[in-house]
mmCIF file of C-alpha atoms in Angstrom:
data_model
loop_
_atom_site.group_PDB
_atom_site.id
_atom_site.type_symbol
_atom_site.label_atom_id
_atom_site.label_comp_id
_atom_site.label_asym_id
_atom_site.label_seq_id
_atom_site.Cartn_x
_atom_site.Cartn_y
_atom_site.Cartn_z
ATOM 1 C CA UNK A 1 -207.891 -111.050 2.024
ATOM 2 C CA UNK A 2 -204.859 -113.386 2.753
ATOM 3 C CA UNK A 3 -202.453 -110.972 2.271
ATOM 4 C CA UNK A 4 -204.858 -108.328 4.828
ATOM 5 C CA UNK A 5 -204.915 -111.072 7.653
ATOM 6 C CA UNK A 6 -200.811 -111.244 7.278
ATOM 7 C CA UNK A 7 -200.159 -107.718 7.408
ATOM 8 C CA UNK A 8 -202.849 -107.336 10.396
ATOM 9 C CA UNK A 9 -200.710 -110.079 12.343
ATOM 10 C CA UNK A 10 -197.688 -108.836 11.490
ATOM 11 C CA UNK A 11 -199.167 -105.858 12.904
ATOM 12 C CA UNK A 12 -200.455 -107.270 16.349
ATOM 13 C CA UNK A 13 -197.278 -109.335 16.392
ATOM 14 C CA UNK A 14 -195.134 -106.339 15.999
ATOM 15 C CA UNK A 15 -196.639 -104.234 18.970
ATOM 16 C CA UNK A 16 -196.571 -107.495 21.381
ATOM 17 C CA UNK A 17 -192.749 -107.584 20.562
ATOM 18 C CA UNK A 18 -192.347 -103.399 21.533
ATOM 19 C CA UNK A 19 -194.268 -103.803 24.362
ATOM 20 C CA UNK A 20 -192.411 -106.875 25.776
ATOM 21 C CA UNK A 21 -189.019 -106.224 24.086
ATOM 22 C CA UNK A 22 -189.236 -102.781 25.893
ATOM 23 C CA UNK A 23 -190.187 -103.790 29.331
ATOM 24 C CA UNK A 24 -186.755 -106.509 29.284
ATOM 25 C CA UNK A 25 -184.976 -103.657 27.795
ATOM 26 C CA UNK A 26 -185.721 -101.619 31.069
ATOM 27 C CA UNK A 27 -185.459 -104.273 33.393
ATOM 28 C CA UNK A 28 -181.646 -106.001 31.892
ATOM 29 C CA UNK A 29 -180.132 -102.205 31.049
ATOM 30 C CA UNK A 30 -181.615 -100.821 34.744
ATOM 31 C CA UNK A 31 -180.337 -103.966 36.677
ATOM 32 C CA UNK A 32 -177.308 -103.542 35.352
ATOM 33 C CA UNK A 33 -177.263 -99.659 35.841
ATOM 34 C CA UNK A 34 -177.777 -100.269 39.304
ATOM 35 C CA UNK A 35 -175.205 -102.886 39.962
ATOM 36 C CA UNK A 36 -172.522 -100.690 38.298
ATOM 37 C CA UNK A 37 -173.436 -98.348 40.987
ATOM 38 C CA UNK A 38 -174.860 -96.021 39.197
ATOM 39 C CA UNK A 39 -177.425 -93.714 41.357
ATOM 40 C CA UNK A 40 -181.389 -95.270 41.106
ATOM 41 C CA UNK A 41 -182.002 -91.483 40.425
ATOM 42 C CA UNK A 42 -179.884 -91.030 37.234
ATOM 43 C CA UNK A 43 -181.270 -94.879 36.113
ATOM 44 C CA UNK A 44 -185.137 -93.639 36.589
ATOM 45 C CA UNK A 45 -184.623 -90.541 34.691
ATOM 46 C CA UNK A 46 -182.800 -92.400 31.907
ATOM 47 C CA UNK A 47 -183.154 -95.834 31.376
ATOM 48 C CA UNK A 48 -186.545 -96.002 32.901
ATOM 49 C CA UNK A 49 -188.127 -93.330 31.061
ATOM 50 C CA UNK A 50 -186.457 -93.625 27.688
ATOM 51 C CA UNK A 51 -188.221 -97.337 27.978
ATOM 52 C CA UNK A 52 -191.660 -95.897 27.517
ATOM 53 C CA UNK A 53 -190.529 -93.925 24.445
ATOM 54 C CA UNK A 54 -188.563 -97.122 23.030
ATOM 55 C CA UNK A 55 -191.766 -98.172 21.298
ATOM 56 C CA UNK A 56 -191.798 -94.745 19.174
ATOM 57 C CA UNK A 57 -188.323 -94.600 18.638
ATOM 58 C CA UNK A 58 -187.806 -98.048 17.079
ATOM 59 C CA UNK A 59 -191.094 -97.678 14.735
ATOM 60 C CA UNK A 60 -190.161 -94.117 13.708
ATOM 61 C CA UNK A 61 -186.274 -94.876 12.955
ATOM 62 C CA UNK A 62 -186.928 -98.261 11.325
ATOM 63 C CA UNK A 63 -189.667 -96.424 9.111
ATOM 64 C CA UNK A 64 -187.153 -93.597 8.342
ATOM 65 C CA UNK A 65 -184.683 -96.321 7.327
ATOM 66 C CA UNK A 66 -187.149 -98.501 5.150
ATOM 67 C CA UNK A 67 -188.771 -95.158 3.170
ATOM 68 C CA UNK A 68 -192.091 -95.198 4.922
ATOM 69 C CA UNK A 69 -191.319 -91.547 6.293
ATOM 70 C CA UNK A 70 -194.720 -90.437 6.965
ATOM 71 C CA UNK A 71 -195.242 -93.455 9.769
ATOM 72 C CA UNK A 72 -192.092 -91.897 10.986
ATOM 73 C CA UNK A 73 -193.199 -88.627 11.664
ATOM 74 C CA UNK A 74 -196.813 -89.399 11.815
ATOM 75 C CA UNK A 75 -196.234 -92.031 14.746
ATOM 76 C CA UNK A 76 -194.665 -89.429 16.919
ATOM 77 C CA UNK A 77 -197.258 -86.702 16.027
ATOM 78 C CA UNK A 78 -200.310 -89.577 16.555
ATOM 79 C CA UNK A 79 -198.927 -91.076 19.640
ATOM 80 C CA UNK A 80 -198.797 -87.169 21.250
ATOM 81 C CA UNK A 81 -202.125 -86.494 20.136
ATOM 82 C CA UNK A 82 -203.269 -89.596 21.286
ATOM 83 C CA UNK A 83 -201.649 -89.700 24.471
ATOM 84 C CA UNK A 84 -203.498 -86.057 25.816
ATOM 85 C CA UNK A 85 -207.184 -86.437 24.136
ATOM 86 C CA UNK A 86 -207.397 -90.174 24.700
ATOM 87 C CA UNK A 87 -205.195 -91.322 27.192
ATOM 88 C CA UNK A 88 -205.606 -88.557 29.611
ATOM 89 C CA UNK A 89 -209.556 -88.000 28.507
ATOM 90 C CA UNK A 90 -209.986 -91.529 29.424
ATOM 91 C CA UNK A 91 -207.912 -91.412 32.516
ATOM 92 C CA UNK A 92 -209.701 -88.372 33.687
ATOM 93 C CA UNK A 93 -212.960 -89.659 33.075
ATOM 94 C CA UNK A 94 -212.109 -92.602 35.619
ATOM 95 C CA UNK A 95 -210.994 -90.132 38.509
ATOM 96 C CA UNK A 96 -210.026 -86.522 38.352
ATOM 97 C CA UNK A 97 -205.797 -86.070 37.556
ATOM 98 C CA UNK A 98 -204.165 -84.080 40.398
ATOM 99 C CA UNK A 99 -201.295 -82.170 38.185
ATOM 100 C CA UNK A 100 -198.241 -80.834 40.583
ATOM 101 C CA UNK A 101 -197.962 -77.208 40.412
ATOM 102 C CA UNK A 102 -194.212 -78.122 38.659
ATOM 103 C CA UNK A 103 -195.427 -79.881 36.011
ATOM 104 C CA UNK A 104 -198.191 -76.776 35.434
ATOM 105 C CA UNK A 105 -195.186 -73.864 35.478
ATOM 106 C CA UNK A 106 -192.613 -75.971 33.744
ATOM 107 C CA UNK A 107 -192.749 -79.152 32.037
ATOM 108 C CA UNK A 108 -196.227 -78.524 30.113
ATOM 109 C CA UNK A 109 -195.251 -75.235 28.537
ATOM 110 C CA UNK A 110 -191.981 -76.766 27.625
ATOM 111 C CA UNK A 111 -193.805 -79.515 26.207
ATOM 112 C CA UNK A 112 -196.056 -76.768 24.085
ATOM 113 C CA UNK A 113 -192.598 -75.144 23.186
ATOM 114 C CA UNK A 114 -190.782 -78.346 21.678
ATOM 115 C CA UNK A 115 -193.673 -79.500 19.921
ATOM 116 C CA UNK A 116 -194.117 -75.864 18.065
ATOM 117 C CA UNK A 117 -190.501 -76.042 17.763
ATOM 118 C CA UNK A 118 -190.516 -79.562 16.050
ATOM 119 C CA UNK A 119 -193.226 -78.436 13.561
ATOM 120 C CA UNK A 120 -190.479 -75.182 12.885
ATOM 121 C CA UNK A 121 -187.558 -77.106 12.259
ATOM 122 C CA UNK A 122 -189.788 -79.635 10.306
ATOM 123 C CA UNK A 123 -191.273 -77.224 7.677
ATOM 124 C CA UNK A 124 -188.164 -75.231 6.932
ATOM 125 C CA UNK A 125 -186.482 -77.839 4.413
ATOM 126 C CA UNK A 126 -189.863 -80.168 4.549
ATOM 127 C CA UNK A 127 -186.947 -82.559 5.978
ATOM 128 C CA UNK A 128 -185.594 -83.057 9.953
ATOM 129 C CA UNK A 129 -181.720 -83.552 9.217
ATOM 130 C CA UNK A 130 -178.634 -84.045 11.726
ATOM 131 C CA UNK A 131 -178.506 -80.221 12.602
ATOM 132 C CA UNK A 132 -182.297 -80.655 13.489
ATOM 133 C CA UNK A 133 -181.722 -83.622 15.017
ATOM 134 C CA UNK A 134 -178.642 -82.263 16.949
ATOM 135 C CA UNK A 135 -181.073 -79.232 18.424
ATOM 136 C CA UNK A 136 -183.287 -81.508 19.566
ATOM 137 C CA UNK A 137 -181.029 -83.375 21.470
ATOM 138 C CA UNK A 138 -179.318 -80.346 23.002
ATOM 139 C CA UNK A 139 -182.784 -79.839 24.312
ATOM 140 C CA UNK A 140 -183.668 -83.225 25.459
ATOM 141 C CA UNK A 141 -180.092 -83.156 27.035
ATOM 142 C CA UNK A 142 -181.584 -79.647 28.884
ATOM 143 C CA UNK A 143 -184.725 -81.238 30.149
ATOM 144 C CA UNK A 144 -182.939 -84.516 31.164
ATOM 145 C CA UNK A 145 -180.973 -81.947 33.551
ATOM 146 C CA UNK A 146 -184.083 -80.301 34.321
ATOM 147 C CA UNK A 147 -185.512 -83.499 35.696
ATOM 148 C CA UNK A 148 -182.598 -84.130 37.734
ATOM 149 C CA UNK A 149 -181.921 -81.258 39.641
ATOM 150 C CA UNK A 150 -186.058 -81.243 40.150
ATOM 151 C CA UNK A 151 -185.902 -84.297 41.561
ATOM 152 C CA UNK A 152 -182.830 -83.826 44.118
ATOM 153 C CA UNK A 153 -184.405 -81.064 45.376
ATOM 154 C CA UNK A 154 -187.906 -82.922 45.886
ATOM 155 C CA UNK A 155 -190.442 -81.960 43.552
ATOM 156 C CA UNK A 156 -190.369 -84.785 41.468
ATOM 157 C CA UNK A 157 -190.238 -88.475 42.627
ATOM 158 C CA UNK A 158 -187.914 -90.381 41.983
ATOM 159 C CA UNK A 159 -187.997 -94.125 40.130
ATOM 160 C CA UNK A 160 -189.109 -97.109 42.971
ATOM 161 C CA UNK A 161 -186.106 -99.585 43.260
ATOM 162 C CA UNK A 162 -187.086 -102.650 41.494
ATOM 163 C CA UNK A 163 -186.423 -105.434 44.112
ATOM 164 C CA UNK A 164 -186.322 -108.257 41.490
ATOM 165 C CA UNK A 165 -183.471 -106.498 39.454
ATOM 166 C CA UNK A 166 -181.250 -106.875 42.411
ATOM 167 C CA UNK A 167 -181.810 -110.749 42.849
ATOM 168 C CA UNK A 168 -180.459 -111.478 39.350
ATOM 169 C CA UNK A 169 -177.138 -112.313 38.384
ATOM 170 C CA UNK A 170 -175.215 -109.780 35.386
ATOM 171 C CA UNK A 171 -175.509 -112.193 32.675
ATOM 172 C CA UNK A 172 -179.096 -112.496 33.229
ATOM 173 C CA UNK A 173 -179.395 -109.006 32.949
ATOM 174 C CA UNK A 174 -177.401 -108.611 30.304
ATOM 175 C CA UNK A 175 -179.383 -111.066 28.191
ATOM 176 C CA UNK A 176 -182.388 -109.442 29.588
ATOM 177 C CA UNK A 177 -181.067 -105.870 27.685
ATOM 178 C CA UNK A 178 -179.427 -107.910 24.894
ATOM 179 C CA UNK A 179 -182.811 -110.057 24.091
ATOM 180 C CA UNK A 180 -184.743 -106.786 24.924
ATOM 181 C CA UNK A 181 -183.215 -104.557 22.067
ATOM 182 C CA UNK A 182 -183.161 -107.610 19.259
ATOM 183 C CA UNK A 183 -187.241 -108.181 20.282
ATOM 184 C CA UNK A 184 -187.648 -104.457 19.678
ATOM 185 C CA UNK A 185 -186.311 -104.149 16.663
ATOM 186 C CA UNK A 186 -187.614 -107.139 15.441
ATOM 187 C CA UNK A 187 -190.979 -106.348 16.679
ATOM 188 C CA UNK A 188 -190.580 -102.561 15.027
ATOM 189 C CA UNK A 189 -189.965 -104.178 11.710
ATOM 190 C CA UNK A 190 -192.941 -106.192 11.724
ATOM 191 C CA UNK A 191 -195.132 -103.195 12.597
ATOM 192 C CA UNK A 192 -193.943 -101.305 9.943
ATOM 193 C CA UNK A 193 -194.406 -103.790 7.428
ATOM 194 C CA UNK A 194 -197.537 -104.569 8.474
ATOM 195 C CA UNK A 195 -198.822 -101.125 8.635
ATOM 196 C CA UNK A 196 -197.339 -100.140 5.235
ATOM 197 C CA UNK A 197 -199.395 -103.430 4.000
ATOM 198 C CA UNK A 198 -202.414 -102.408 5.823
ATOM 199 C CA UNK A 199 -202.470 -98.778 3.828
ATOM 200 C CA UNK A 200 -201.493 -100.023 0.766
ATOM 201 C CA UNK A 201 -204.463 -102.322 0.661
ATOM 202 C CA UNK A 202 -207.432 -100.276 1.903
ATOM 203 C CA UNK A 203 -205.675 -97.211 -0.570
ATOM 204 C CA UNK A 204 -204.933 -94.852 2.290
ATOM 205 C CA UNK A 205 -201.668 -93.058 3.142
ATOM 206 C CA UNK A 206 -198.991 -93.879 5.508
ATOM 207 C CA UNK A 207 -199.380 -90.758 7.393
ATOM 208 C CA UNK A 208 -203.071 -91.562 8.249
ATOM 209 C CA UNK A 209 -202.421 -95.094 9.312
ATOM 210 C CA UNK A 210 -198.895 -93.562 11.448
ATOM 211 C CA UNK A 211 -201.215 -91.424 12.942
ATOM 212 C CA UNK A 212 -204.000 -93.828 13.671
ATOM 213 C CA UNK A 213 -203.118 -97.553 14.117
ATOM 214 C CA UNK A 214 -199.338 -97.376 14.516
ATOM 215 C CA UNK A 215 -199.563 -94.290 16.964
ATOM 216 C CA UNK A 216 -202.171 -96.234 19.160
ATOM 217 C CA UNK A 217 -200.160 -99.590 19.533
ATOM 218 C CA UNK A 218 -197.098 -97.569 20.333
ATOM 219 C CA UNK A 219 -198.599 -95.719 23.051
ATOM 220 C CA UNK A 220 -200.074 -99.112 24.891
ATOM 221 C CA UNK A 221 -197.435 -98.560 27.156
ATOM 222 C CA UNK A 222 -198.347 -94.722 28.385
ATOM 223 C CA UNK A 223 -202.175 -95.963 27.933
ATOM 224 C CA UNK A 224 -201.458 -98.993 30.897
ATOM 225 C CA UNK A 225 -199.060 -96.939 33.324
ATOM 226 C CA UNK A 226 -201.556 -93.857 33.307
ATOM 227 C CA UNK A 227 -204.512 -96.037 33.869
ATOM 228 C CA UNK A 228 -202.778 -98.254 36.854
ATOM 229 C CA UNK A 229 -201.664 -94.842 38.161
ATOM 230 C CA UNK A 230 -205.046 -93.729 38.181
ATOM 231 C CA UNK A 231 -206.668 -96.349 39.333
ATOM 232 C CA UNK A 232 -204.129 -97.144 42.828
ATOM 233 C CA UNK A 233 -204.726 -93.172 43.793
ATOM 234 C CA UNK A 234 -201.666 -92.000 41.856
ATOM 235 C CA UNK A 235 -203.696 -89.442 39.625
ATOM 236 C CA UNK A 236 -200.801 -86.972 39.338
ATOM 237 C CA UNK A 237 -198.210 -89.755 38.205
ATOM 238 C CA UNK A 238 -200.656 -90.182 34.640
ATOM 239 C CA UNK A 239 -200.339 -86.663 34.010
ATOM 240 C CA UNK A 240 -196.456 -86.344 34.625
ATOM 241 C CA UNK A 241 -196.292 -89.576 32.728
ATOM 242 C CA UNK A 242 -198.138 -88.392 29.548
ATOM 243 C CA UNK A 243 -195.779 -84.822 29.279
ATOM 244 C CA UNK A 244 -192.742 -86.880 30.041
ATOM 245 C CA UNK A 245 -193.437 -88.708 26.987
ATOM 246 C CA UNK A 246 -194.941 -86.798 24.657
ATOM 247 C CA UNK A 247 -191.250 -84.955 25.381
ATOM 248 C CA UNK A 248 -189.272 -87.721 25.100
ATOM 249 C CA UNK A 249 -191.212 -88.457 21.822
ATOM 250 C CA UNK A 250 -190.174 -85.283 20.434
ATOM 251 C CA UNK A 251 -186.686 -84.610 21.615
ATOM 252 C CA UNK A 252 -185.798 -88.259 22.290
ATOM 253 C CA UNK A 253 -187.234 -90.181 19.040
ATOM 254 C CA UNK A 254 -187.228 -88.052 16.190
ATOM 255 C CA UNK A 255 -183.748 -86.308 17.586
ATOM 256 C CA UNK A 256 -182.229 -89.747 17.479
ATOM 257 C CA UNK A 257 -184.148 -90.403 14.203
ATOM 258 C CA UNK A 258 -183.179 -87.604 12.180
ATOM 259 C CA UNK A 259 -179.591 -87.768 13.631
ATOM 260 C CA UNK A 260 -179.690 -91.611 11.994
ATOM 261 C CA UNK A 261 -180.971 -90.400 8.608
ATOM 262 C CA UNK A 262 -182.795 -87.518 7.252
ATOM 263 C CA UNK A 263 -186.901 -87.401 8.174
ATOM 264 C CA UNK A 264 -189.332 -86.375 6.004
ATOM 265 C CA UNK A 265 -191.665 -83.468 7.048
ATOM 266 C CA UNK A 266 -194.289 -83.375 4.590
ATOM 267 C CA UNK A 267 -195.913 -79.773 4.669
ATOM 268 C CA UNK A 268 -199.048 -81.749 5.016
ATOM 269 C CA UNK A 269 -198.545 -82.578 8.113
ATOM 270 C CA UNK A 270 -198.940 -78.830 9.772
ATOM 271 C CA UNK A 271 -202.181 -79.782 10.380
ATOM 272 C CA UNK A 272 -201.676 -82.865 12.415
ATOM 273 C CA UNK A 273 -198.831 -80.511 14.414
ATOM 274 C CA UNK A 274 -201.652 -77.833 14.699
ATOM 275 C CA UNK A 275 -203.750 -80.532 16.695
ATOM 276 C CA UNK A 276 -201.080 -81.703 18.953
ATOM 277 C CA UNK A 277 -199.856 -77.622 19.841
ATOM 278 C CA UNK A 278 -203.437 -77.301 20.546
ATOM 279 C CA UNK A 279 -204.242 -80.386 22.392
ATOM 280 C CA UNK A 280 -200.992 -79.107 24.488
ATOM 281 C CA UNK A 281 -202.504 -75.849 25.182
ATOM 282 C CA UNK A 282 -205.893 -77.380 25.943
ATOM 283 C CA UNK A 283 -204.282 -79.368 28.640
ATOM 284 C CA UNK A 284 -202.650 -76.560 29.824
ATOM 285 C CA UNK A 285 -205.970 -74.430 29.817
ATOM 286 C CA UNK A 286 -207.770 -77.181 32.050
ATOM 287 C CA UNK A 287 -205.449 -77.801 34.889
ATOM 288 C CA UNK A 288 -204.114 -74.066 35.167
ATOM 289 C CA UNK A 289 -206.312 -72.730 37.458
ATOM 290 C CA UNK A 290 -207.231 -75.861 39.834
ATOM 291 C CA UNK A 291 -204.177 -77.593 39.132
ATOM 292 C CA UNK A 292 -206.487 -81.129 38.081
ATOM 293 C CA UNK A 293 -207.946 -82.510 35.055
ATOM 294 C CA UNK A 294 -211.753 -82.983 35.815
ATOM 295 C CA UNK A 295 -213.772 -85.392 34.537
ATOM 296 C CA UNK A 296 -215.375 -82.622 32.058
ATOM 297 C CA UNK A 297 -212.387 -81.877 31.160
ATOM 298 C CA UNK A 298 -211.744 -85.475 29.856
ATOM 299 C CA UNK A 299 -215.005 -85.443 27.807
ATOM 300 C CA UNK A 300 -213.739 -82.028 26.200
ATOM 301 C CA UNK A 301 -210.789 -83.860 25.250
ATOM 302 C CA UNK A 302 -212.578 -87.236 23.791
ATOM 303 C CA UNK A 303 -214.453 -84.960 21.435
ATOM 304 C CA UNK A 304 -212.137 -83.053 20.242
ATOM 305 C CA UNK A 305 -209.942 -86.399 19.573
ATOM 306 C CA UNK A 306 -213.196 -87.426 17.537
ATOM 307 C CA UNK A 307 -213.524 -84.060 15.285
ATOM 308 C CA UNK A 308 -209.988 -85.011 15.067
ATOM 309 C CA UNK A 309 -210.379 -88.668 13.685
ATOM 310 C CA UNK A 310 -213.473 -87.395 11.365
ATOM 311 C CA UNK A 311 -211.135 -85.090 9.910
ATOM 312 C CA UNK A 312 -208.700 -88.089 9.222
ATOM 313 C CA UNK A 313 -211.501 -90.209 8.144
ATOM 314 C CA UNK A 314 -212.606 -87.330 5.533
#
């Protein structure tokens, strides 16, 4: 029971640190983006962004790195999952989402193409290696140009200028990025020690509690910006929040990941890339014709995220 309580607050401690490590990450490496002179535009679509993902991608590489490869994979796979039947069914359920006929023509059917794409590349060799990795890049690279040439011509917002980056000196913001990055990995290490504990001492697998536990806590971040969107009028920000990552988680993390060192992916694990493809493409389905998730829509999605878990649980 000793050893449970540890590896739970290990756990807990662990997300705190990504959540917090991340948000000084963005702030110091933003700051400093911006006082280089480097355009607010390029630093939202880069910095800012990558910062939501930065939970993922430290829990998935540091879980490749220590053996624990199904977290890896199944922290990406749980987060996306996660992020359109809960995040968005519970966002939804609180006020319709608005999507932007953009995000409806473009970004979600990419997002449907790079996840079947991922699950592809993953059950070729049952393993995600550097050329895998490399592909993935090349396309996060595309949709990173995507993004920008969207958003000079207007159909995407761009990043708000944070006001209290400019009133800070470079060393402050440099120790901001510096501190950032050690609390994240740090913090990463601690979750993934705790959650290997946590299966190893109730018996179940890695991939279940990567695609459960670890998934939620690393998508805390998505969870709070969609439902602070939501709830100041922003509806269609959630949406274009929730694709954006569920991209970046793709492309982004398990790129850099495999790139870093080989990922496992287990042939078991078609099923959980079944249910994110479909949870994609039941997305899609609801907003194509009136361009907004309704609040029916959300319930849809909270049930099937609960044949989902039952499945798990079985």
């Amino acid at each position: 029971m000793i050893l449970l309580i540890k590896n739970i607050g290990l756990l807990i401690l662990g997300f705190l640190m990504l959540i917090k490590g991340a948000d000084w990450l963005v702030e110091g490496a933003s700051g400093i983006a911006k006082r280089l002179g480097i355009p607010a535009l390029v630093v939202g679509l880069t910095i800012v962004a990558m910062g939501t993902s930065a939970p993922e991608a430290a829990v998935s590489i540091t879980s490749a790195l220590k053996g624990s490869v199904d977290i890896a994979v199944g922290n990406v796979l749980g987060s996306n999952i996660l992020n359109v039947l809960i995040i968005l069914g519970v966002t939804s359920c609180i006020t319709p989402l608005l999507i932007k006929e953009t995000t409806v023509k473009y970004e979600l059917p990419f997002m449907i193409a790079v996840s079947i794409i991922f699950s592809i590349i993953g059950l070729q060799n049952e393993v995600i290696g550097i050329k895998g990795g490399l592909i993935l890049w090349a396309l996060f690279i595309a949709y990173l140009a995507y993004l920008f040439i969207m958003t000079k011509k207007g159909f995407i917002e761009a990043e708000e200028e944070d006001q209290i980056a400019h009133l800070r000196t470079i060393p402050i913001l440099l120790f901001l990025t510096v501190i950032g990055i050690v609390i994240v990995v740090l913090g990463s290490n601690f979750a993934v020690d705790g959650a290997s504990g946590i299966a190893k001492y109730f018996g179940v697998s890695e991939r279940i509690i990567g695609l459960t536990i670890v998934a939620l806590g690393t998508s805390l971040p998505e969870l709070v910006t969609s439902v602070t969107a939501a709830k100041r009028g922003k509806a269609d920000i959630a949406i274009g929040n929730i694709v954006g990552s569920n991209i970046f988680n793709i492309l982004f993390v398990i790129g850099t990941s495999a790139i870093i060192t080989p990922v496992a992916y287990q042939s078991k694990f078609i099923i959980d890339s079944i249910v994110a493809i479909v949870a994609c493409v039941l997305l899609y389905l609801c907003v194509f014709k009136d361009h907004e998730l309704s609040r029916w829509g959300g319930i849809t999605m909270l049930i099937a995220y609960a044949i989902y878990f039952v499945y798990l649980m079985l």
